[in-house]
Short mmCIF file of C-alpha atoms in Angstrom, two decimals:
data_model
loop_
_atom_site.label_atom_id
_atom_site.label_comp_id
_atom_site.label_asym_id
_atom_site.label_seq_id
_atom_site.Cartn_x
_atom_site.Cartn_y
_atom_site.Cartn_z
CA PRO A 1 7.74 -12.17 27.86
CA HIS A 2 5.64 -10.00 25.30
CA ASP A 3 5.64 -5.44 26.38
CA ASP A 4 3.70 -3.42 24.84
CA HIS A 5 5.94 0.34 24.75
CA VAL A 6 7.83 -3.07 22.03
CA LEU A 7 5.55 -1.90 19.70
CA LEU A 8 5.39 1.57 19.51
CA LEU A 9 9.09 1.81 18.78
CA TYR A 10 8.54 3.01 15.20
CA ASN A 11 9.58 7.26 15.85
CA PRO A 12 8.86 9.00 12.39
CA LYS A 13 10.81 12.54 14.07
CA GLU A 14 14.24 10.21 13.52
CA LYS A 15 16.05 11.50 10.52
CA ASN A 16 18.32 7.97 11.23
CA PRO A 17 16.42 5.77 9.35
CA ILE A 18 17.82 2.78 11.23
CA LYS A 19 16.46 4.13 14.83
CA ARG A 20 13.73 5.61 13.11
CA GLY A 21 12.94 2.21 12.24
CA GLY A 22 12.55 0.92 15.39
CA TRP A 23 13.09 -2.84 14.88
CA THR A 24 16.34 -5.21 14.91
CA ALA A 25 17.84 -5.63 10.79
CA GLY A 26 16.27 -8.48 9.05
CA ASP A 27 13.56 -8.49 11.84
CA PRO A 28 10.05 -8.81 10.36
CA VAL A 29 8.19 -5.11 9.98
CA PRO A 30 5.80 -4.39 12.55
CA TYR A 31 2.65 -3.65 12.19
CA ALA A 32 2.25 -1.36 14.38
CA ALA A 33 5.59 0.86 12.87
CA LEU A 34 2.98 1.15 10.11
CA SER A 35 -0.10 1.90 11.50
CA LYS A 36 1.84 4.43 12.82
CA VAL A 37 2.57 6.64 9.89
CA PHE A 38 -1.22 6.20 8.92
CA ALA A 39 -1.94 7.66 11.50
CA VAL A 40 0.52 10.21 11.44
CA ILE A 41 -0.54 10.99 7.41
CA GLU A 42 -4.54 10.55 9.20
CA ASP A 43 -4.00 13.54 10.87
CA GLU A 44 -1.92 15.89 8.48
CA SER A 45 -3.40 18.01 5.65
CA SER A 46 0.26 18.88 3.69
CA ARG A 47 0.48 16.50 0.19
CA LEU A 48 4.29 17.72 1.01
CA ILE A 49 4.59 16.21 4.27
CA ILE A 50 2.66 13.74 3.75
CA GLN A 51 4.63 12.17 0.85
CA ASP A 52 8.27 12.27 3.03
CA THR A 53 6.29 10.76 6.10
CA LEU A 54 5.85 8.02 3.77
CA ALA A 55 9.11 7.67 2.03
CA ASP A 56 10.92 8.13 5.49
CA PHE A 57 9.03 4.66 6.63
CA PHE A 58 10.36 3.30 2.47
CA ARG A 59 13.05 4.64 3.20
CA SER A 60 13.76 2.64 6.92
CA VAL A 61 12.49 -0.56 5.43
CA ILE A 62 15.00 -0.80 3.21
CA GLU A 63 17.59 -0.52 4.71
CA LEU A 64 16.40 -2.75 7.83
CA THR A 65 14.22 -5.17 6.27
CA PRO A 66 13.58 -5.03 2.11
CA SER A 67 12.31 -8.07 1.90
CA ASP A 68 8.99 -6.60 3.47
CA LEU A 69 8.55 -3.89 0.90
CA VAL A 70 6.16 -5.21 -1.79
CA PRO A 71 3.74 -6.82 1.63
CA CYS A 72 4.33 -2.27 2.55
CA ILE A 73 3.47 -0.80 -0.59
CA TYR A 74 0.82 -2.65 -1.01
CA LEU A 75 -0.87 -1.78 1.95
CA CYS A 76 -0.96 1.59 1.27
CA VAL A 77 -1.90 0.77 -1.89
CA CYS A 78 -4.85 -1.10 -0.60
CA THR A 79 -7.82 -1.39 -2.57
CA GLU A 80 -5.52 -3.90 -4.31
CA LEU A 81 -2.79 -6.23 -3.25
CA ALA A 82 -1.40 -7.12 -6.30
CA PRO A 83 -1.33 -6.59 -10.22
CA ALA A 84 -4.57 -5.14 -11.69
CA TYR A 85 -4.05 -7.32 -14.52
CA ASP A 86 -4.64 -10.18 -11.43
CA ASN A 87 -7.87 -8.57 -9.82
CA VAL A 88 -6.86 -9.62 -6.53
CA GLN A 89 -9.11 -6.95 -5.03
CA ILE A 90 -10.34 -6.64 -1.15
CA GLY A 91 -13.33 -5.34 -0.05
CA ILE A 92 -14.62 -7.06 3.18
CA GLY A 93 -18.16 -6.53 3.63
CA ASP A 94 -19.85 -4.91 6.67
CA ALA A 95 -21.69 -8.34 7.98
CA ILE A 96 -19.04 -10.41 8.59
CA LEU A 97 -16.55 -7.29 9.27
CA ILE A 98 -19.16 -6.92 12.59
CA LYS A 99 -19.50 -10.38 12.95
CA SER A 100 -15.69 -11.02 13.37
CA ILE A 101 -15.27 -7.66 15.64
CA GLY A 102 -18.06 -9.08 17.86
CA GLU A 103 -16.36 -12.26 18.01
CA ALA A 104 -12.86 -10.89 18.91
CA THR A 105 -13.45 -8.34 21.36
CA GLY A 106 -16.16 -10.80 23.53
CA THR A 107 -18.74 -8.31 22.38
CA THR A 108 -21.77 -9.08 19.79
CA PRO A 109 -22.94 -8.38 16.51
CA LYS A 110 -25.47 -6.10 17.65
CA PHE A 111 -22.82 -3.93 20.13
CA VAL A 112 -20.80 -3.05 17.53
CA LYS A 113 -23.82 -2.95 14.46
CA ASP A 114 -24.67 -0.03 16.86
CA LEU A 115 -21.11 1.54 17.08
CA TYR A 116 -21.25 1.94 14.07
CA GLN A 117 -24.17 3.62 12.97
CA LYS A 118 -23.03 6.44 15.62
CA GLN A 119 -19.43 6.33 14.07
CA GLY A 120 -19.77 5.46 11.05
CA ASP A 121 -16.12 4.25 10.92
CA LEU A 122 -15.82 0.48 11.57
CA GLY A 123 -12.29 0.75 11.43
CA LYS A 124 -12.92 2.73 14.46
CA VAL A 125 -15.09 0.95 16.27
CA ALA A 126 -12.99 -1.89 15.76
CA GLN A 127 -10.09 0.02 17.59
CA ALA A 128 -12.49 1.93 20.68
CA SER A 129 -13.83 -2.78 21.46
CA ARG A 130 -9.87 -3.79 20.96
CA SER A 131 -8.17 -1.28 23.48
CA LYS A 132 -12.16 -1.68 25.83
CA GLN A 133 -11.10 -4.85 26.21
CA SER A 134 -9.51 -6.71 29.94
CA THR A 135 -8.99 -10.40 28.41
CA LEU A 136 -8.31 -12.45 25.32
CA MET A 137 -10.88 -15.29 25.13
CA THR A 138 -8.24 -17.02 22.75
CA PHE A 139 -4.97 -16.28 24.35
CA GLN A 140 -4.15 -16.76 27.97
CA THR A 141 -0.83 -15.24 27.17
CA LYS A 142 -0.70 -11.84 24.82
CA PRO A 143 -0.30 -12.93 20.77
CA LYS A 144 2.70 -12.87 19.12
CA PRO A 145 2.97 -8.52 17.16
CA LEU A 146 1.23 -7.92 14.34
CA ALA A 147 4.03 -8.32 10.84
CA VAL A 148 2.85 -6.24 8.08
CA ALA A 149 3.84 -9.92 5.83
CA HIS A 150 1.55 -11.75 7.75
CA VAL A 151 -1.51 -8.96 7.41
CA TYR A 152 -0.47 -8.63 4.17
CA ASN A 153 -1.07 -12.57 3.32
CA ASP A 154 -3.86 -13.22 4.98
CA MET A 155 -5.63 -10.91 3.35
CA VAL A 156 -4.60 -11.98 -0.15
CA LYS A 157 -5.83 -15.19 1.17
CA ILE A 158 -9.50 -13.79 2.35
CA ALA A 159 -9.30 -12.33 -1.42
CA LYS A 160 -8.69 -15.39 -3.04
CA MET A 161 -10.90 -17.31 -0.92
CA SER A 162 -15.10 -18.72 -2.95
CA GLY A 163 -17.34 -21.17 -2.70
CA ASN A 164 -19.83 -21.89 0.07
CA ASN A 165 -17.49 -22.34 3.05
CA SER A 166 -15.63 -19.13 2.45
CA GLN A 167 -17.05 -17.13 5.24
CA ALA A 168 -16.58 -18.76 7.81
CA SER A 169 -13.42 -19.05 6.47
CA LYS A 170 -13.00 -15.61 6.21
CA CYS A 171 -14.55 -14.44 9.79
CA SER A 172 -11.83 -16.93 11.79
CA ILE A 173 -9.20 -15.56 9.86
CA ILE A 174 -10.50 -11.69 10.49
CA LYS A 175 -11.11 -12.82 14.71
CA SER A 176 -6.79 -13.93 14.13
CA LEU A 177 -5.70 -10.31 12.69
CA VAL A 178 -7.71 -8.45 14.96
CA VAL A 179 -7.23 -11.16 18.12
CA ARG A 180 -3.33 -9.90 17.59
CA CYS A 181 -4.20 -6.62 17.46
CA ASP A 182 -1.53 -4.20 20.30
CA LYS A 183 -4.80 -2.39 22.49
CA LEU A 184 -2.30 0.70 23.13
CA SER A 185 -2.05 1.17 19.04
CA ASP A 186 -3.79 1.73 15.45
CA GLU A 187 -3.89 -1.14 14.93
CA ALA A 188 -7.32 -2.76 14.38
CA LYS A 189 -8.25 0.56 12.99
CA TYR A 190 -5.79 -0.45 9.79
CA VAL A 191 -6.61 -4.07 9.94
CA ILE A 192 -10.31 -3.18 9.00
CA ARG A 193 -10.11 -0.36 7.19
CA GLY A 194 -7.70 -2.65 4.76
CA LEU A 195 -9.92 -5.33 4.54
CA GLN A 196 -12.90 -2.90 3.45
CA GLY A 197 -10.34 -1.83 1.06
CA LYS A 198 -10.47 1.72 2.14
CA LEU A 199 -7.88 3.33 3.82
CA ARG A 200 -8.98 6.16 4.16
CA ILE A 201 -5.95 8.84 5.13
CA GLY A 202 -6.00 10.63 1.43
CA LEU A 203 -3.34 8.69 0.20
CA ALA A 204 -3.30 7.67 -3.84
CA GLY A 205 -0.92 6.15 -6.36
CA GLN A 206 0.87 8.92 -7.09
CA SER A 207 1.85 9.78 -3.73
CA ILE A 208 2.83 5.92 -3.75
CA LEU A 209 4.98 6.41 -5.72
CA MET A 210 6.73 10.16 -5.45
CA SER A 211 7.58 8.27 -1.66
CA LEU A 212 9.55 5.55 -2.87
CA THR A 213 11.13 7.34 -5.53
CA GLN A 214 11.55 9.72 -2.65
CA ALA A 215 13.12 6.28 -0.40
CA PHE A 216 15.37 5.14 -2.56
CA MET A 217 16.74 8.64 -3.63
CA HIS A 218 20.81 9.12 -3.02
CA PRO A 219 20.88 12.46 0.66
CA LYS A 220 22.56 14.77 -1.53
CA GLU A 221 19.84 15.22 -3.44
CA GLN A 222 16.78 14.27 -2.65
CA GLY A 223 15.69 18.37 -1.43
CA ASP A 224 16.49 19.14 -5.02
CA LYS A 225 12.64 19.21 -6.34
CA ALA A 226 14.73 19.24 -10.32
CA LEU A 227 16.13 16.35 -9.47
CA GLN A 228 12.84 14.89 -7.61
CA ALA A 229 10.92 15.37 -10.42
CA GLU A 230 14.00 14.53 -12.39
CA ALA A 231 14.03 10.51 -11.00
CA LEU A 232 10.78 10.31 -10.53
CA LYS A 233 9.25 11.19 -14.45
CA HIS A 234 12.08 7.63 -15.29
CA VAL A 235 10.35 5.41 -11.73
CA LYS A 236 6.38 6.39 -13.36
CA ARG A 237 7.19 5.45 -17.07
CA ALA A 238 8.36 2.41 -15.53
CA PHE A 239 5.81 1.50 -13.56
CA SER A 240 3.04 2.50 -16.75
CA GLU A 241 5.16 -0.56 -18.92
CA PHE A 242 5.52 -2.87 -16.40
CA PRO A 243 1.98 -1.67 -14.11
CA ASN A 244 3.61 -4.61 -10.84
CA TYR A 245 5.07 -2.90 -8.11
CA GLU A 246 6.39 -6.11 -7.37
CA VAL A 247 8.81 -5.72 -9.99
CA LEU A 248 9.17 -2.43 -9.29
CA ALA A 249 10.19 -2.13 -5.95
CA SER A 250 13.22 -5.98 -6.54
CA SER A 251 14.28 -2.97 -9.97
CA LEU A 252 15.12 -0.11 -7.56
CA LEU A 253 16.14 -2.20 -4.69
CA THR A 254 18.10 -3.24 -7.78
CA VAL A 255 19.42 -0.99 -9.12
CA PHE A 256 20.43 0.88 -5.60
CA THR A 257 22.52 -2.55 -3.95
CA ARG A 258 24.81 -0.85 -6.85
CA GLU A 259 25.63 1.47 -6.83
CA ASN A 260 28.92 2.06 -5.41
CA ASP A 261 28.15 3.80 -1.66
CA GLN A 262 24.79 1.94 -0.64
CA LYS A 263 23.67 5.34 0.07
CA GLY A 264 20.74 6.53 -2.19
CA VAL A 265 19.73 6.02 -6.14
CA PHE A 266 21.58 9.20 -8.13
CA ALA A 267 18.50 10.67 -9.82
CA SER A 268 20.72 10.49 -13.33
CA GLN A 269 20.62 6.83 -12.54
CA PHE A 270 17.41 6.03 -11.69
CA VAL A 271 17.01 5.55 -16.00
CA GLU A 272 18.62 1.79 -14.99
CA LEU A 273 15.06 0.76 -14.43
CA ALA A 274 14.50 0.92 -17.98
CA GLU A 275 16.68 -1.78 -17.87
CA PHE A 276 13.87 -4.52 -15.78
CA CYS A 277 10.42 -2.64 -16.26
CA HIS A 278 10.15 -2.14 -19.91
CA LEU A 279 7.12 -2.98 -22.10
CA THR A 280 6.74 -6.79 -22.16
CA ALA A 281 4.29 -8.85 -23.70
CA GLY A 282 1.17 -10.89 -21.95
CA THR A 283 1.84 -7.80 -19.32
CA PRO A 284 -0.81 -5.26 -20.35
CA VAL A 285 0.57 -1.69 -19.23
CA SER A 286 -1.57 0.75 -18.18
CA PRO A 287 -3.83 2.57 -20.73
CA MET A 288 -4.42 6.40 -20.95
CA LEU A 289 -7.00 8.14 -19.62
CA ALA A 290 -8.75 10.85 -21.06
CA ARG A 291 -8.19 14.61 -19.93
CA PRO A 292 -11.50 15.83 -19.98
CA THR A 293 -11.68 19.20 -22.14
CA LYS A 294 -14.19 21.98 -21.98
CA SER A 295 -14.19 23.27 -25.38
CA TYR A 296 -12.19 23.40 -28.75
CA ALA A 297 -10.54 26.55 -27.87
CA MET A 298 -9.07 25.26 -24.78
CA VAL A 299 -7.65 21.74 -26.71
CA LEU A 300 -6.28 24.40 -29.76
CA ASP A 301 -4.53 26.29 -27.14
CA ARG A 302 -2.62 23.35 -25.79
CA PHE A 303 -1.24 22.33 -28.43
CA GLN A 304 -0.98 25.10 -30.24
CA ALA A 305 0.80 24.79 -33.44
CA MET A 306 1.53 21.18 -32.87
CA PRO A 307 -0.35 18.69 -35.69
CA PHE A 308 -2.51 16.07 -33.92
CA THR A 309 -4.97 13.94 -34.85
CA CYS A 310 -8.84 13.50 -33.20
CA GLU A 311 -11.00 10.52 -33.76
CA TYR A 312 -14.76 9.98 -32.10
CA LYS A 313 -15.06 8.50 -28.36
CA TYR A 314 -17.27 5.59 -28.28
CA ASP A 315 -18.56 3.82 -24.58
CA GLY A 316 -17.66 0.42 -24.63
CA GLU A 317 -14.78 -2.27 -23.21
CA ARG A 318 -11.30 -1.64 -23.78
CA ALA A 319 -8.80 -4.86 -24.45
CA GLN A 320 -5.58 -5.58 -25.16
CA ILE A 321 -4.78 -7.39 -27.54
CA HIS A 322 -0.81 -9.50 -26.69
CA ILE A 323 0.15 -12.08 -29.10
CA LEU A 324 3.84 -13.59 -27.09
CA PRO A 325 7.19 -14.91 -28.09
CA ASN A 326 5.59 -18.94 -28.26
CA GLY A 327 2.50 -17.57 -30.19
CA ASP A 328 -0.47 -17.45 -27.81
CA ILE A 329 -2.68 -14.71 -27.49
CA ARG A 330 -3.90 -13.28 -24.58
CA ILE A 331 -6.57 -10.34 -24.06
CA PHE A 332 -6.64 -8.44 -21.61
#
């Protein structure tokens, strides 16, 4: 029988990554564990503690269920569920979410909408509606706990749906997700926010890369800021040249597992990522963003005695033109 407390076992304060996880090695990562991490991060203002919290979670995933690392990363990224060039973006409108929450929790869309206008956070509304629900209409017995991979796969399905009947199909999947959220955790809150494409916990892309780097680092070097910076430099370069979290994660896991003691990757070994993540025709690199400067003097100060070139900045579309080995041309 399903036991409520099983869903709340992830313990952020536990130092041992395997004990911290709270799920059995090889089992799917419970969504309750990730939602617990999100809750801790939401209540924390220190950027370093946020990075450490996420790094600890990633390390538990690496030790227990490495195959779920990519879904975990994308649910943290939230706005995109695949590489940016694949354009698999989530961002469900409020109307369909309100309808789905009402039907899943036995309330009405009007009740959900009124509560939303008072609270201003549809995730909290879903959580409140779910926790007050005394019985489940859809299931006679409690449903199987949500897994991270299941939530991710359902979100990808929703993001790819289009056409006349897609609204009903989306609503059905969202209802199923909400019904399976545990009433004692914050799952419903973060499922709905994830579907909106905004977690609202202050987690930036750079923090995710830093936490991922830290999670793979050897314990002997994790506390050294200079070595962290060296490792992060290689991870950032790898991701800039091949901006794909799936390839980055599998490359990190490859480097991690081929080290002798498999306790972690030393900072000097992160350079090995270049074997797998490098400029590749057909995979657009991340565009270089401009850094605004207020005056010519600041530009000259920054470059000092270095020679540099200037050009006018035009408004318009950016395009990358890739010529593939077979002669095909792709424009991104």
